[in-house]
mmCIF file of C-alpha atoms and ligand atoms in Angstrom:
data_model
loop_
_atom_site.group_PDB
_atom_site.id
_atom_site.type_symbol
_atom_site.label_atom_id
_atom_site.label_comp_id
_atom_site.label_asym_id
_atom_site.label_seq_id
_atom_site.Cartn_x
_atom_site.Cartn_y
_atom_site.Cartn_z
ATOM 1 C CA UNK A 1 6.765 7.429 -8.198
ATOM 2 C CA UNK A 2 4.333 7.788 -10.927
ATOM 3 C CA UNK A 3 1.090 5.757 -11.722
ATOM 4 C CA UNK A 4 0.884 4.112 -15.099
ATOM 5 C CA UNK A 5 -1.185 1.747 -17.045
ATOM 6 C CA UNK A 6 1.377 -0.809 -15.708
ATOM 7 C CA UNK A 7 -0.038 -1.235 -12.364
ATOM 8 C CA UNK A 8 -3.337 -1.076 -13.240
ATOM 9 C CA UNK A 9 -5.541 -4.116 -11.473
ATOM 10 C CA UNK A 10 -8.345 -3.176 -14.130
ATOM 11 C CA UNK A 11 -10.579 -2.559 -11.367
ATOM 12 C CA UNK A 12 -11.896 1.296 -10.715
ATOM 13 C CA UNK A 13 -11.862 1.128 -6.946
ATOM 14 C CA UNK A 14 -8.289 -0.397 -6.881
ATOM 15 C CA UNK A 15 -6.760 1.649 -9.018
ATOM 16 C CA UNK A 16 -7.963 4.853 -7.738
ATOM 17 C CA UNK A 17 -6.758 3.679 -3.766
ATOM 18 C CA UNK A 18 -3.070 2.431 -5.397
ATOM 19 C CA UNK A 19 -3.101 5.932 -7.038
ATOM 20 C CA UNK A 20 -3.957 7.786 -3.664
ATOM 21 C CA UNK A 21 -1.285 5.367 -2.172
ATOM 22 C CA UNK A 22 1.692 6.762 -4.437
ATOM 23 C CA UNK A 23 0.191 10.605 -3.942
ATOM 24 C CA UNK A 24 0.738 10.536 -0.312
ATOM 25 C CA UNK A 25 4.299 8.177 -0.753
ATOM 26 C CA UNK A 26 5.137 11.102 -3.018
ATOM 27 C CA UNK A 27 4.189 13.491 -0.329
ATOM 28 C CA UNK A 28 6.082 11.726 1.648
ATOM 29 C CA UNK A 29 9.297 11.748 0.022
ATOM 30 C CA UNK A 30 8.885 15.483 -0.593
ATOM 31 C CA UNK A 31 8.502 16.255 2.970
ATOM 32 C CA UNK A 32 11.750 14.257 3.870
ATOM 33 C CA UNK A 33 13.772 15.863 0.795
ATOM 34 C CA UNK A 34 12.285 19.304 1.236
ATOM 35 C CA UNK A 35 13.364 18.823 5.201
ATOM 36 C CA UNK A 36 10.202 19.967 6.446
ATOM 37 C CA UNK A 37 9.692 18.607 10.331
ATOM 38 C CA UNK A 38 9.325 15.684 12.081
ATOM 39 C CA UNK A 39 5.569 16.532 13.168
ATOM 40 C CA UNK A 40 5.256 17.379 9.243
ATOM 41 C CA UNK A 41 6.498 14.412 8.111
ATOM 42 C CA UNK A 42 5.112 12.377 11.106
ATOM 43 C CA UNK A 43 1.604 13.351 10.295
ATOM 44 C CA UNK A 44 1.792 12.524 6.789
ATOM 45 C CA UNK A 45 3.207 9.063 7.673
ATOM 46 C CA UNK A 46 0.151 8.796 9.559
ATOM 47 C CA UNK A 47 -2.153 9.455 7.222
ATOM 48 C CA UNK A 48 -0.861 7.229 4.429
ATOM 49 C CA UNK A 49 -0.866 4.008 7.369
ATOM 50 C CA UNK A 50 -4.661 4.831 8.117
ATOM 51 C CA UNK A 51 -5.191 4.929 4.309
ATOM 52 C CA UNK A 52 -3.446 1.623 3.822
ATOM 53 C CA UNK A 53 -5.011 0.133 6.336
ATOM 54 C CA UNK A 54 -8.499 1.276 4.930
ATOM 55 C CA UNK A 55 -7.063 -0.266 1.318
ATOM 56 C CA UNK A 56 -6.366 -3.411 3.028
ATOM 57 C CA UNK A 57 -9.324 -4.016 4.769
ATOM 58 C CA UNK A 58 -11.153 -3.231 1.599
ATOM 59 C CA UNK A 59 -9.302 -5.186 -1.103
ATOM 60 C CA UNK A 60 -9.380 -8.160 1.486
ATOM 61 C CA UNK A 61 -13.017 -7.860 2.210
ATOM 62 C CA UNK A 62 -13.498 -8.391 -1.837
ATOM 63 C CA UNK A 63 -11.575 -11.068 -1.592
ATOM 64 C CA UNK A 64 -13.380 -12.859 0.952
ATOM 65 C CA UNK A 65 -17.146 -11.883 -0.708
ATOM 66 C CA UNK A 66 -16.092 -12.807 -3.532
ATOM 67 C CA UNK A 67 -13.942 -16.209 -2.536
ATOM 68 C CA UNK A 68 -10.992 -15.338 -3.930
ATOM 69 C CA UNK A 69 -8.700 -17.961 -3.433
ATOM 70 C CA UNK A 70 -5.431 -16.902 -2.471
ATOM 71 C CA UNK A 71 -7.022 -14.649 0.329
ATOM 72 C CA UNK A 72 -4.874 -15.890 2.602
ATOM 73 C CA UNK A 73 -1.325 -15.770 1.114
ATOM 74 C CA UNK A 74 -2.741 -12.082 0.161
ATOM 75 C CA UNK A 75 -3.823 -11.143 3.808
ATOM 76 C CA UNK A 76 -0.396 -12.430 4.765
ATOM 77 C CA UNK A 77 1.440 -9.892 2.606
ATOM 78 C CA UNK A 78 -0.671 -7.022 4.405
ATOM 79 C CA UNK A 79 0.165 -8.068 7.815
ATOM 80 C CA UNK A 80 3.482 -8.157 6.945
ATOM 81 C CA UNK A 81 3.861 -4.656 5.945
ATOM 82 C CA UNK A 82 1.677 -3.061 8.636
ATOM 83 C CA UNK A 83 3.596 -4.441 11.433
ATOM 84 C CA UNK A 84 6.637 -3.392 8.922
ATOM 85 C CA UNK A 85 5.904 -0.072 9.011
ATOM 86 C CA UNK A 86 3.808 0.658 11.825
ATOM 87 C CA UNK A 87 7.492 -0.530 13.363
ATOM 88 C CA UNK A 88 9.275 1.937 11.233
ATOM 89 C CA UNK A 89 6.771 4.701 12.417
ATOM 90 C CA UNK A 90 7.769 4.044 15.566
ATOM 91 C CA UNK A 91 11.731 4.959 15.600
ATOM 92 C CA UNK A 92 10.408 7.459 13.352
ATOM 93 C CA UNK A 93 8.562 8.980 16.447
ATOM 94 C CA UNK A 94 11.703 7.833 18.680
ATOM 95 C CA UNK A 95 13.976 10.104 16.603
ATOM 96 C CA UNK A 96 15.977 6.795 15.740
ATOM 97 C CA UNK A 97 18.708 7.911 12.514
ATOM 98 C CA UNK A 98 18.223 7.059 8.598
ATOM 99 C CA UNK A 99 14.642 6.027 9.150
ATOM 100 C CA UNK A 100 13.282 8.023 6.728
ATOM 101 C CA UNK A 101 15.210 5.959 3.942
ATOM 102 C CA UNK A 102 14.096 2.805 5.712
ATOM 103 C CA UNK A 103 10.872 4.453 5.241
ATOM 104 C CA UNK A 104 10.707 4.681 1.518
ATOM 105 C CA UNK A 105 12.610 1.812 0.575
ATOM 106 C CA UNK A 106 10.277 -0.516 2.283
ATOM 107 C CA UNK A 107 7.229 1.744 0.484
ATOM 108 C CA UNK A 108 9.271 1.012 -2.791
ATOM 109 C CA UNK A 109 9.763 -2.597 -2.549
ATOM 110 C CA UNK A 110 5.863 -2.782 -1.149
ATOM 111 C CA UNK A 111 5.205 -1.192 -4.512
ATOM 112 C CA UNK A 112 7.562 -3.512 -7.014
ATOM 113 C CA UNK A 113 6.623 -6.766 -4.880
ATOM 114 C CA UNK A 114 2.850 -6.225 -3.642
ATOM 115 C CA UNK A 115 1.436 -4.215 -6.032
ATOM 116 C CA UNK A 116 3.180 -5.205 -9.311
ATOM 117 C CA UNK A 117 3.068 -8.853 -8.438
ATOM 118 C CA UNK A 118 0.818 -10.222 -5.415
ATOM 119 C CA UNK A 119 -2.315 -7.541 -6.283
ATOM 120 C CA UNK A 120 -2.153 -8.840 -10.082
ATOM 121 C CA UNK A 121 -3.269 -12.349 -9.274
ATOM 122 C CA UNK A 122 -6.483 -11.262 -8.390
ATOM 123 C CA UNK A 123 -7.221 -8.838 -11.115
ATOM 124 C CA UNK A 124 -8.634 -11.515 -13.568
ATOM 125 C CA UNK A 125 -10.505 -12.669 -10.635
ATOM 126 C CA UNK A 126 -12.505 -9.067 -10.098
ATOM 127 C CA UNK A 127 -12.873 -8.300 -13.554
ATOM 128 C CA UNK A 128 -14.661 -11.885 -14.051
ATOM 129 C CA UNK A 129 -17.081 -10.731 -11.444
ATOM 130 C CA UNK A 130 -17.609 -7.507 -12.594
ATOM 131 C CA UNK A 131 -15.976 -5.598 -9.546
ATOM 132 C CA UNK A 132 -15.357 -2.076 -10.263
HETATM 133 FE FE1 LIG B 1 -2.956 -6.114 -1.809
#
């Protein structure tokens, strides 16, 4: 997966936590295709949940400060793909088959669906306020 102009929100902060997002979904992928270990691949799983998490917490935060008002819907989405994959992590760490693929489609589709659509609604939003 590669950044581009495309997926830009228009807002510094964002962009810059969508673009550490792919770098570690990248890592990711070229862990499982390399066939480096589980613990390998299990600890960089880990780290790209705790730094979605932190992107979630801080993209909803500037929605609520700022009264954005489709928090809600938007909060919603994020729920939905923490339990998602926090799920997935879990027959990851129970050896369960094919997760990996699970894995990255679901990162995929997050990207396509969240990002390209859901994250864009509030971009005119930010920049009007001046969030960077
Ligand atoms: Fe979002």
């Amino acid at each position: 997966m590669t950044w581009n102009n495309s997926m830009s929100v228009n807002v510094e902060s964002l962009d810059a936590q969508h673009k550490a997002i792919i770098a570690l979904i990248n890592e990711l992928g070229d862990a499982m295709n390399a066939g480096k270990t589980d613990v390998v691949i299990g600890s960089i799983l880990s780290k790209l949940i705790a730094y979605t998490q932190y992107h979630f917490d801080y993209e909803e935060n500037c929605m609520i400060v700022s009264c954005f008002a489709h928090h809600d819907h938007h909060k919603c989405e994020h729920d939905g793909l923490k339990k998602k994959v926090k799920a997935l992590e879990k027959d990851f760490l129970a050896g369960k088959a094919n997760v990996a693929d699970e894995i990255m489609n679901t990162l995929q589709q997050w990207l396509d669906h969240h990002i390209m659509k859901t994250d864009m609604l509030y971009s005119s939003h930010f920049t009007t306020i001046g969030l960077q």
